[in-house]
Amino acid sequence: MTSPRSRTLYLFASAAPPVFDLAQVVEAAQGDGGWNVCVGLTPTAARWIEGGLEGGLGGLEALTGHPVRSEYKLPGEPDAWPPADAILFAPATFNSLNSWALGLTSSFVVGVAAEAIGKGIPTVTVPCVNAAYARHRQFDRSVEELREQGVVVLYGEGGFIPNPAGSGVPKGYPWGVALGAVEGVVSGRRNPTRSTASGDA
C-alpha cells in the first residue's frame, strides 16, 4: 500500500511486451514523481499480466494500493479510483491507438483516454507497433489525429521507433522519456480539468 500522494496518474497499457515493465514503471512514478498511480489495462493485457508477471494483477494492486481495472464499472457502482491529474497510455498497440483516435471505446482504458481529451486531462501515449503495422496508412492518421486533439504522442525521433516485424521484443522502450513527458504536460497546464474513472461510454 502506498502512502497518500497529491497527484494521481492513470497508467494505462495494452497487450505488448513492455507491459511486463509496469511494476518498475509504477515504482519510478511513485518515487521520482511522487505520483499516486492507478493501473488500467485492456482485457488482453490483464490476461498477460496475470499469467506472465510475478505477483500478477494482485502484485500491481499491492504496489499501487488501488484495484487494477480492465472493465467498465457497472451502473451505480462508485468510482474505484481518485480523479486523474494525468494519463500515460503505454504501451499503446496498433488496435488501441487506432480505436482511441477513431472514438471506438469498447475497451475501458480507451474509453477513459478518449473522454480525457474532452476534459482537458494532460495525456501522453507511447505506441508499440512493429514496422509492418506502422506502414498501414491508418496508423499515421491516428497519430496525427491524437496530436491534433492535444495528446502527446511519443512516436518517431525521441520516442518509440518501430522494430521490423518478427524481430521480437522491442529494445529500449522509452519509459523514462514517457514519464518525463508526463511531468512536462502537467507543468505546462496550470489548472487541468480533472478526470474521473467512471468510464461512462
Short mmCIF file of C-alpha atoms in Angstrom, two decimals:
data_model
loop_
_atom_site.label_atom_id
_atom_site.label_comp_id
_atom_site.label_asym_id
_atom_site.label_seq_id
_atom_site.Cartn_x
_atom_site.Cartn_y
_atom_site.Cartn_z
CA MET A 1 0.00 0.00 0.00
CA THR A 2 1.36 3.39 -0.94
CA SER A 3 1.21 6.48 1.22
CA PRO A 4 -1.20 9.23 0.10
CA ARG A 5 0.13 11.36 -2.73
CA SER A 6 -1.22 14.64 -4.03
CA ARG A 7 -1.15 13.82 -7.75
CA THR A 8 -2.80 10.87 -9.46
CA LEU A 9 -1.51 9.26 -12.64
CA TYR A 10 -3.60 6.81 -14.60
CA LEU A 11 -1.12 4.35 -16.14
CA PHE A 12 -2.89 2.56 -18.98
CA ALA A 13 -1.47 -0.27 -21.07
CA SER A 14 -2.44 -2.63 -23.83
CA ALA A 15 -1.01 -6.03 -24.72
CA ALA A 16 2.55 -5.52 -25.98
CA PRO A 17 5.82 -6.79 -24.44
CA PRO A 18 6.63 -3.57 -22.47
CA VAL A 19 3.51 -4.21 -20.38
CA PHE A 20 5.67 -6.53 -18.28
CA ASP A 21 7.68 -3.48 -17.14
CA LEU A 22 4.70 -1.94 -15.37
CA ALA A 23 5.79 -2.73 -11.82
CA GLN A 24 9.09 -0.91 -12.34
CA VAL A 25 7.31 1.98 -14.05
CA VAL A 26 4.88 2.32 -11.14
CA GLU A 27 7.79 2.40 -8.70
CA ALA A 28 9.60 5.03 -10.78
CA ALA A 29 6.50 7.22 -10.98
CA GLN A 30 5.89 6.89 -7.25
CA GLY A 31 9.50 7.53 -6.29
CA ASP A 32 10.69 10.15 -8.76
CA GLY A 33 7.44 11.95 -9.41
CA GLY A 34 5.57 11.33 -6.17
CA TRP A 35 2.61 10.07 -8.17
CA ASN A 36 -0.35 8.14 -6.82
CA VAL A 37 -0.62 5.55 -9.62
CA CYS A 38 -3.73 3.70 -10.80
CA VAL A 39 -3.20 0.94 -13.38
CA GLY A 40 -5.70 0.23 -16.15
CA LEU A 41 -5.32 -2.49 -18.77
CA THR A 42 -7.04 -3.77 -21.87
CA PRO A 43 -8.60 -7.20 -21.20
CA THR A 44 -5.83 -8.93 -23.16
CA ALA A 45 -3.11 -7.04 -21.27
CA ALA A 46 -4.77 -8.06 -18.00
CA ARG A 47 -4.56 -11.72 -19.06
CA TRP A 48 -0.90 -11.27 -19.99
CA ILE A 49 -0.10 -9.72 -16.61
CA GLU A 50 -1.98 -12.36 -14.65
CA GLY A 51 -0.23 -15.16 -16.48
CA GLY A 52 3.22 -13.72 -17.02
CA LEU A 53 4.19 -11.17 -14.36
CA GLU A 54 5.38 -12.23 -10.93
CA GLY A 55 2.59 -11.44 -8.49
CA GLY A 56 0.12 -10.93 -11.34
CA LEU A 57 -2.60 -8.34 -11.03
CA GLY A 58 -2.58 -8.66 -7.25
CA GLY A 59 1.05 -7.60 -7.16
CA LEU A 60 0.25 -4.40 -9.05
CA GLU A 61 -2.70 -3.74 -6.74
CA ALA A 62 -0.49 -4.16 -3.69
CA LEU A 63 2.10 -1.83 -5.21
CA THR A 64 -0.38 0.93 -6.09
CA GLY A 65 -2.95 0.50 -3.34
CA HIS A 66 -5.72 0.56 -5.97
CA PRO A 67 -7.60 -2.11 -7.92
CA VAL A 68 -6.28 -2.80 -11.41
CA ARG A 69 -9.13 -2.13 -13.82
CA SER A 70 -9.78 -3.63 -17.24
CA GLU A 71 -13.57 -3.37 -17.47
CA TYR A 72 -16.15 -0.60 -17.26
CA LYS A 73 -17.88 -0.31 -13.90
CA LEU A 74 -21.50 -1.30 -13.59
CA PRO A 75 -24.20 1.39 -13.38
CA GLY A 76 -24.39 2.75 -9.85
CA GLU A 77 -21.00 1.45 -8.76
CA PRO A 78 -18.80 4.06 -7.05
CA ASP A 79 -15.55 5.15 -8.66
CA ALA A 80 -12.73 2.86 -7.57
CA TRP A 81 -10.00 5.44 -8.25
CA PRO A 82 -9.38 9.08 -7.33
CA PRO A 83 -9.62 11.63 -10.17
CA ALA A 84 -6.67 11.77 -12.57
CA ASP A 85 -4.25 14.65 -12.89
CA ALA A 86 -2.58 12.99 -15.91
CA ILE A 87 -2.74 9.87 -18.06
CA LEU A 88 0.09 7.84 -19.54
CA PHE A 89 -1.09 5.25 -22.06
CA ALA A 90 1.88 2.99 -22.73
CA PRO A 91 2.37 0.64 -24.39
CA ALA A 92 -0.41 1.53 -26.84
CA THR A 93 -0.86 -1.11 -29.52
CA PHE A 94 -1.98 -0.62 -33.12
CA ASN A 95 -5.53 -1.60 -32.15
CA SER A 96 -5.73 0.58 -29.04
CA LEU A 97 -4.25 3.66 -30.68
CA ASN A 98 -6.47 3.43 -33.76
CA SER A 99 -9.57 2.78 -31.65
CA TRP A 100 -8.74 5.81 -29.49
CA ALA A 101 -8.27 8.11 -32.47
CA LEU A 102 -11.48 6.88 -34.09
CA GLY A 103 -13.50 7.15 -30.86
CA LEU A 104 -14.20 3.40 -30.61
CA THR A 105 -14.45 2.84 -26.88
CA SER A 106 -15.22 -0.84 -26.35
CA SER A 107 -12.12 -1.04 -24.11
CA PHE A 108 -12.27 0.63 -20.69
CA VAL A 109 -8.84 2.26 -20.94
CA VAL A 110 -9.52 3.55 -24.46
CA GLY A 111 -12.85 4.94 -23.30
CA VAL A 112 -11.33 6.83 -20.39
CA ALA A 113 -8.49 8.12 -22.58
CA ALA A 114 -10.97 9.31 -25.20
CA GLU A 115 -13.06 11.06 -22.54
CA ALA A 116 -9.91 12.70 -21.17
CA ILE A 117 -9.42 14.59 -24.43
CA GLY A 118 -12.76 16.33 -23.94
CA LYS A 119 -11.99 17.00 -20.27
CA GLY A 120 -8.57 18.50 -20.96
CA ILE A 121 -6.61 15.94 -18.96
CA PRO A 122 -2.87 16.06 -19.78
CA THR A 123 -2.27 12.83 -21.67
CA VAL A 124 0.83 11.16 -23.06
CA THR A 125 0.99 7.98 -25.11
CA VAL A 126 3.80 5.79 -26.43
CA PRO A 127 2.86 3.42 -29.26
CA CYS A 128 4.29 -0.07 -29.51
CA VAL A 129 3.90 -1.39 -33.04
CA ASN A 130 6.16 -3.19 -35.46
CA ALA A 131 7.21 -1.64 -38.77
CA ALA A 132 4.60 -3.56 -40.75
CA TYR A 133 1.75 -2.12 -38.69
CA ALA A 134 3.35 1.32 -38.84
CA ARG A 135 3.16 1.23 -42.66
CA HIS A 136 -0.63 0.92 -42.52
CA ARG A 137 -1.99 4.33 -43.51
CA GLN A 138 -4.46 4.44 -40.61
CA PHE A 139 -1.64 4.39 -38.09
CA ASP A 140 -0.14 7.71 -39.20
CA ARG A 141 -3.63 9.18 -39.45
CA SER A 142 -4.36 8.11 -35.89
CA VAL A 143 -1.10 9.54 -34.56
CA GLU A 144 -1.85 12.88 -36.20
CA GLU A 145 -5.48 12.87 -35.04
CA LEU A 146 -4.47 12.35 -31.43
CA ARG A 147 -1.77 15.02 -31.65
CA GLU A 148 -4.24 17.49 -33.14
CA GLN A 149 -6.51 16.86 -30.15
CA GLY A 150 -3.74 17.64 -27.68
CA VAL A 151 -2.36 14.19 -26.84
CA VAL A 152 1.43 13.99 -26.66
CA VAL A 153 2.32 11.01 -28.88
CA LEU A 154 5.92 9.90 -28.39
CA TYR A 155 6.50 8.35 -31.79
CA GLY A 156 9.45 8.85 -34.08
CA GLU A 157 12.69 10.57 -33.16
CA GLY A 158 12.95 10.91 -29.39
CA GLY A 159 10.11 8.45 -28.83
CA PHE A 160 9.22 4.96 -29.97
CA ILE A 161 10.82 3.65 -33.17
CA PRO A 162 9.15 0.54 -34.66
CA ASN A 163 11.18 -2.63 -34.98
CA PRO A 164 10.90 -4.95 -38.00
CA ALA A 165 8.00 -7.37 -37.95
CA GLY A 166 9.02 -10.71 -36.43
CA SER A 167 12.17 -9.35 -34.78
CA GLY A 168 10.96 -10.00 -31.24
CA VAL A 169 10.62 -7.75 -28.20
CA PRO A 170 11.33 -4.08 -28.96
CA LYS A 171 14.51 -2.84 -27.32
CA GLY A 172 14.83 0.43 -25.47
CA TYR A 173 11.15 1.19 -24.92
CA PRO A 174 11.27 4.86 -23.79
CA TRP A 175 9.73 4.68 -20.32
CA GLY A 176 11.96 7.43 -18.93
CA VAL A 177 11.07 9.76 -21.78
CA ALA A 178 7.39 8.97 -21.23
CA LEU A 179 7.45 9.81 -17.52
CA GLY A 180 9.38 12.98 -18.29
CA ALA A 181 6.76 13.96 -20.85
CA VAL A 182 4.01 13.48 -18.27
CA GLU A 183 5.79 15.92 -15.98
CA GLY A 184 6.13 18.32 -18.89
CA VAL A 185 2.47 18.35 -19.86
CA VAL A 186 1.36 18.68 -16.25
CA SER A 187 3.68 21.59 -15.52
CA GLY A 188 2.50 23.29 -18.69
CA ARG A 189 -1.14 23.28 -17.55
CA ARG A 190 -1.90 25.41 -14.51
CA ASN A 191 -5.49 24.24 -13.97
CA PRO A 192 -6.09 20.99 -15.87
CA THR A 193 -9.65 19.68 -15.77
CA ARG A 194 -9.69 16.60 -13.59
CA SER A 195 -10.97 13.26 -14.87
CA THR A 196 -12.86 10.55 -13.07
CA ALA A 197 -12.59 6.84 -13.71
CA SER A 198 -16.30 6.42 -14.28
CA GLY A 199 -15.74 5.01 -17.74
CA ASP A 200 -19.21 6.00 -18.92
CA ALA A 201 -19.45 5.17 -22.60
#
